[in-house]
Amino acid sequence: MTFRPLHDRILVRRIEADEKTAGGIIIPDTAKEKPQEGEVVAVGPGARNEAGQLQPLDVKAGDRILFGKWSGTEVKLDREDLIIMKESDVMGVIEQTATLKKAA
């Protein structure tokens, strides 16, 4: 099954948090909060402005994003839990920076 979001909506897959703390303590499922980080799976074409022109979205498929705790609507597609939300619910894009170390 394929799914294409409409307008300024995006389809997001949650990125699960670690099951251990930095100190090595295992967190039980009942104490975990839903992660607020996800990967964009699909995006809509964009919203229309007052002049009727299409405004493309700032996020694209494959971006890692942060979103609000109560953002979007949870759906199940192909036995996978996903979230449909508006682009305005996204707080920011997490950019992976490559660190280069000089050889000593």
mmCIF file with all atom_site columns, C-alpha atoms in Angstrom:
data_model
loop_
_atom_site.group_PDB
_atom_site.id
_atom_site.type_symbol
_atom_site.label_atom_id
_atom_site.label_alt_id
_atom_site.label_comp_id
_atom_site.label_asym_id
_atom_site.label_entity_id
_atom_site.label_seq_id
_atom_site.pdbx_PDB_ins_code
_atom_site.Cartn_x
_atom_site.Cartn_y
_atom_site.Cartn_z
_atom_site.occupancy
_atom_site.B_iso_or_equiv
_atom_site.pdbx_formal_charge
_atom_site.auth_seq_id
_atom_site.auth_comp_id
_atom_site.auth_asym_id
_atom_site.auth_atom_id
_atom_site.pdbx_PDB_model_num
ATOM 1   C CA . MET A 1 1   ? 0.000  0.000  0.000  1.00 0.00 ? 1   MET A CA 1
ATOM 2   C CA . THR A 1 2   ? 1.263  3.487  -0.771 1.00 0.00 ? 2   THR A CA 1
ATOM 3   C CA . PHE A 1 3   ? 0.183  6.642  1.005  1.00 0.00 ? 3   PHE A CA 1
ATOM 4   C CA . ARG A 1 4   ? 0.576  10.202 -0.248 1.00 0.00 ? 4   ARG A CA 1
ATOM 5   C CA . PRO A 1 5   ? -0.123 13.018 2.232  1.00 0.00 ? 5   PRO A CA 1
ATOM 6   C CA . LEU A 1 6   ? -2.139 15.972 0.988  1.00 0.00 ? 6   LEU A CA 1
ATOM 7   C CA . HIS A 1 7   ? -1.359 19.686 1.217  1.00 0.00 ? 7   HIS A CA 1
ATOM 8   C CA . ASP A 1 8   ? 1.097  20.542 4.034  1.00 0.00 ? 8   ASP A CA 1
ATOM 9   C CA . ARG A 1 9   ? 0.877  17.201 5.824  1.00 0.00 ? 9   ARG A CA 1
ATOM 10  C CA . ILE A 1 10  ? 3.739  14.769 6.369  1.00 0.00 ? 10  ILE A CA 1
ATOM 11  C CA . LEU A 1 11  ? 3.932  11.074 7.255  1.00 0.00 ? 11  LEU A CA 1
ATOM 12  C CA . VAL A 1 12  ? 6.383  10.303 10.083 1.00 0.00 ? 12  VAL A CA 1
ATOM 13  C CA . ARG A 1 13  ? 7.844  7.110  11.564 1.00 0.00 ? 13  ARG A CA 1
ATOM 14  C CA . ARG A 1 14  ? 8.824  7.426  15.234 1.00 0.00 ? 14  ARG A CA 1
ATOM 15  C CA . ILE A 1 15  ? 12.453 6.670  16.059 1.00 0.00 ? 15  ILE A CA 1
ATOM 16  C CA . GLU A 1 16  ? 12.464 4.532  19.170 1.00 0.00 ? 16  GLU A CA 1
ATOM 17  C CA . ALA A 1 17  ? 14.556 5.730  22.103 1.00 0.00 ? 17  ALA A CA 1
ATOM 18  C CA . ASP A 1 18  ? 17.223 3.620  23.762 1.00 0.00 ? 18  ASP A CA 1
ATOM 19  C CA . GLU A 1 19  ? 16.036 1.062  26.287 1.00 0.00 ? 19  GLU A CA 1
ATOM 20  C CA . LYS A 1 20  ? 18.947 1.822  28.612 1.00 0.00 ? 20  LYS A CA 1
ATOM 21  C CA . THR A 1 21  ? 20.063 5.014  30.285 1.00 0.00 ? 21  THR A CA 1
ATOM 22  C CA . ALA A 1 22  ? 23.640 6.260  29.985 1.00 0.00 ? 22  ALA A CA 1
ATOM 23  C CA . GLY A 1 23  ? 24.331 4.605  33.346 1.00 0.00 ? 23  GLY A CA 1
ATOM 24  C CA . GLY A 1 24  ? 23.136 1.199  32.082 1.00 0.00 ? 24  GLY A CA 1
ATOM 25  C CA . ILE A 1 25  ? 19.734 1.143  33.798 1.00 0.00 ? 25  ILE A CA 1
ATOM 26  C CA . ILE A 1 26  ? 17.086 -0.641 31.703 1.00 0.00 ? 26  ILE A CA 1
ATOM 27  C CA . ILE A 1 27  ? 13.879 1.389  31.320 1.00 0.00 ? 27  ILE A CA 1
ATOM 28  C CA . PRO A 1 28  ? 10.679 -0.728 31.449 1.00 0.00 ? 28  PRO A CA 1
ATOM 29  C CA . ASP A 1 29  ? 8.026  -0.212 28.758 1.00 0.00 ? 29  ASP A CA 1
ATOM 30  C CA . THR A 1 30  ? 5.557  1.210  31.274 1.00 0.00 ? 30  THR A CA 1
ATOM 31  C CA . ALA A 1 31  ? 7.956  4.035  32.220 1.00 0.00 ? 31  ALA A CA 1
ATOM 32  C CA . LYS A 1 32  ? 8.904  5.039  28.674 1.00 0.00 ? 32  LYS A CA 1
ATOM 33  C CA . GLU A 1 33  ? 7.508  8.140  27.055 1.00 0.00 ? 33  GLU A CA 1
ATOM 34  C CA . LYS A 1 34  ? 6.686  8.224  23.381 1.00 0.00 ? 34  LYS A CA 1
ATOM 35  C CA . PRO A 1 35  ? 9.685  9.505  21.467 1.00 0.00 ? 35  PRO A CA 1
ATOM 36  C CA . GLN A 1 36  ? 9.426  12.986 19.991 1.00 0.00 ? 36  GLN A CA 1
ATOM 37  C CA . GLU A 1 37  ? 11.906 12.235 17.244 1.00 0.00 ? 37  GLU A CA 1
ATOM 38  C CA . GLY A 1 38  ? 11.006 10.728 13.907 1.00 0.00 ? 38  GLY A CA 1
ATOM 39  C CA . GLU A 1 39  ? 11.903 10.158 10.296 1.00 0.00 ? 39  GLU A CA 1
ATOM 40  C CA . VAL A 1 40  ? 9.835  11.719 7.515  1.00 0.00 ? 40  VAL A CA 1
ATOM 41  C CA . VAL A 1 41  ? 8.468  8.954  5.273  1.00 0.00 ? 41  VAL A CA 1
ATOM 42  C CA . ALA A 1 42  ? 6.433  11.050 2.810  1.00 0.00 ? 42  ALA A CA 1
ATOM 43  C CA . VAL A 1 43  ? 5.434  14.689 2.311  1.00 0.00 ? 43  VAL A CA 1
ATOM 44  C CA . GLY A 1 44  ? 2.551  16.435 0.611  1.00 0.00 ? 44  GLY A CA 1
ATOM 45  C CA . PRO A 1 45  ? 3.024  18.926 -2.232 1.00 0.00 ? 45  PRO A CA 1
ATOM 46  C CA . GLY A 1 46  ? 2.662  21.961 0.047  1.00 0.00 ? 46  GLY A CA 1
ATOM 47  C CA . ALA A 1 47  ? 0.094  24.521 1.134  1.00 0.00 ? 47  ALA A CA 1
ATOM 48  C CA . ARG A 1 48  ? -1.378 27.302 -0.965 1.00 0.00 ? 48  ARG A CA 1
ATOM 49  C CA . ASN A 1 49  ? -0.800 30.915 0.030  1.00 0.00 ? 49  ASN A CA 1
ATOM 50  C CA . GLU A 1 50  ? -3.395 33.703 -0.218 1.00 0.00 ? 50  GLU A CA 1
ATOM 51  C CA . ALA A 1 51  ? -2.516 34.270 -3.876 1.00 0.00 ? 51  ALA A CA 1
ATOM 52  C CA . GLY A 1 52  ? -3.156 30.586 -4.634 1.00 0.00 ? 52  GLY A CA 1
ATOM 53  C CA . GLN A 1 53  ? 0.503  29.757 -5.252 1.00 0.00 ? 53  GLN A CA 1
ATOM 54  C CA . LEU A 1 54  ? 1.890  26.457 -4.005 1.00 0.00 ? 54  LEU A CA 1
ATOM 55  C CA . GLN A 1 55  ? 4.380  26.857 -1.146 1.00 0.00 ? 55  GLN A CA 1
ATOM 56  C CA . PRO A 1 56  ? 6.656  23.786 -1.010 1.00 0.00 ? 56  PRO A CA 1
ATOM 57  C CA . LEU A 1 57  ? 7.453  22.215 2.366  1.00 0.00 ? 57  LEU A CA 1
ATOM 58  C CA . ASP A 1 58  ? 10.770 22.704 4.187  1.00 0.00 ? 58  ASP A CA 1
ATOM 59  C CA . VAL A 1 59  ? 11.039 19.025 5.135  1.00 0.00 ? 59  VAL A CA 1
ATOM 60  C CA . LYS A 1 60  ? 11.591 16.139 2.744  1.00 0.00 ? 60  LYS A CA 1
ATOM 61  C CA . ALA A 1 61  ? 11.417 12.361 2.940  1.00 0.00 ? 61  ALA A CA 1
ATOM 62  C CA . GLY A 1 62  ? 14.335 10.969 4.933  1.00 0.00 ? 62  GLY A CA 1
ATOM 63  C CA . ASP A 1 63  ? 14.731 14.002 7.259  1.00 0.00 ? 63  ASP A CA 1
ATOM 64  C CA . ARG A 1 64  ? 15.032 13.358 11.013 1.00 0.00 ? 64  ARG A CA 1
ATOM 65  C CA . ILE A 1 65  ? 12.736 15.733 12.863 1.00 0.00 ? 65  ILE A CA 1
ATOM 66  C CA . LEU A 1 66  ? 11.634 16.756 16.347 1.00 0.00 ? 66  LEU A CA 1
ATOM 67  C CA . PHE A 1 67  ? 7.919  17.247 16.945 1.00 0.00 ? 67  PHE A CA 1
ATOM 68  C CA . GLY A 1 68  ? 5.573  18.050 19.806 1.00 0.00 ? 68  GLY A CA 1
ATOM 69  C CA . LYS A 1 69  ? 4.504  15.382 22.270 1.00 0.00 ? 69  LYS A CA 1
ATOM 70  C CA . TRP A 1 70  ? 0.851  15.486 21.233 1.00 0.00 ? 70  TRP A CA 1
ATOM 71  C CA . SER A 1 71  ? 1.364  16.239 17.525 1.00 0.00 ? 71  SER A CA 1
ATOM 72  C CA . GLY A 1 72  ? -0.417 14.531 14.692 1.00 0.00 ? 72  GLY A CA 1
ATOM 73  C CA . THR A 1 73  ? -2.745 11.590 14.300 1.00 0.00 ? 73  THR A CA 1
ATOM 74  C CA . GLU A 1 74  ? -1.485 8.050  14.780 1.00 0.00 ? 74  GLU A CA 1
ATOM 75  C CA . VAL A 1 75  ? -2.340 5.604  11.978 1.00 0.00 ? 75  VAL A CA 1
ATOM 76  C CA . LYS A 1 76  ? -1.428 2.023  11.151 1.00 0.00 ? 76  LYS A CA 1
ATOM 77  C CA . LEU A 1 77  ? -0.342 1.373  7.553  1.00 0.00 ? 77  LEU A CA 1
ATOM 78  C CA . ASP A 1 78  ? 0.986  -2.036 6.469  1.00 0.00 ? 78  ASP A CA 1
ATOM 79  C CA . ARG A 1 79  ? 1.168  -3.127 10.151 1.00 0.00 ? 79  ARG A CA 1
ATOM 80  C CA . GLU A 1 80  ? 3.430  -0.169 10.966 1.00 0.00 ? 80  GLU A CA 1
ATOM 81  C CA . ASP A 1 81  ? 2.547  2.629  13.403 1.00 0.00 ? 81  ASP A CA 1
ATOM 82  C CA . LEU A 1 82  ? 2.993  6.022  11.725 1.00 0.00 ? 82  LEU A CA 1
ATOM 83  C CA . ILE A 1 83  ? 1.924  9.613  12.400 1.00 0.00 ? 83  ILE A CA 1
ATOM 84  C CA . ILE A 1 84  ? 0.284  12.081 10.032 1.00 0.00 ? 84  ILE A CA 1
ATOM 85  C CA . MET A 1 85  ? 0.924  15.688 11.034 1.00 0.00 ? 85  MET A CA 1
ATOM 86  C CA . LYS A 1 86  ? 1.044  19.165 9.588  1.00 0.00 ? 86  LYS A CA 1
ATOM 87  C CA . GLU A 1 87  ? 4.438  20.629 8.831  1.00 0.00 ? 87  GLU A CA 1
ATOM 88  C CA . SER A 1 88  ? 3.726  23.359 11.393 1.00 0.00 ? 88  SER A CA 1
ATOM 89  C CA . ASP A 1 89  ? 3.865  20.671 14.145 1.00 0.00 ? 89  ASP A CA 1
ATOM 90  C CA . VAL A 1 90  ? 7.546  20.072 13.351 1.00 0.00 ? 90  VAL A CA 1
ATOM 91  C CA . MET A 1 91  ? 9.883  21.931 15.701 1.00 0.00 ? 91  MET A CA 1
ATOM 92  C CA . GLY A 1 92  ? 13.020 21.372 13.685 1.00 0.00 ? 92  GLY A CA 1
ATOM 93  C CA . VAL A 1 93  ? 15.144 19.138 11.467 1.00 0.00 ? 93  VAL A CA 1
ATOM 94  C CA . ILE A 1 94  ? 18.063 17.251 13.015 1.00 0.00 ? 94  ILE A CA 1
ATOM 95  C CA . GLU A 1 95  ? 21.022 17.535 10.689 1.00 0.00 ? 95  GLU A CA 1
ATOM 96  C CA . GLN A 1 96  ? 23.777 14.962 10.823 1.00 0.00 ? 96  GLN A CA 1
ATOM 97  C CA . THR A 1 97  ? 27.155 16.661 10.753 1.00 0.00 ? 97  THR A CA 1
ATOM 98  C CA . ALA A 1 98  ? 30.208 14.725 9.752  1.00 0.00 ? 98  ALA A CA 1
ATOM 99  C CA . THR A 1 99  ? 33.178 15.420 11.995 1.00 0.00 ? 99  THR A CA 1
ATOM 100 C CA . LEU A 1 100 ? 36.518 15.198 10.326 1.00 0.00 ? 100 LEU A CA 1
ATOM 101 C CA . LYS A 1 101 ? 39.579 14.675 12.459 1.00 0.00 ? 101 LYS A CA 1
ATOM 102 C CA . LYS A 1 102 ? 43.001 15.611 11.239 1.00 0.00 ? 102 LYS A CA 1
ATOM 103 C CA . ALA A 1 103 ? 45.604 12.905 11.352 1.00 0.00 ? 103 ALA A CA 1
ATOM 104 C CA . ALA A 1 104 ? 48.145 13.707 14.034 1.00 0.00 ? 104 ALA A CA 1
#
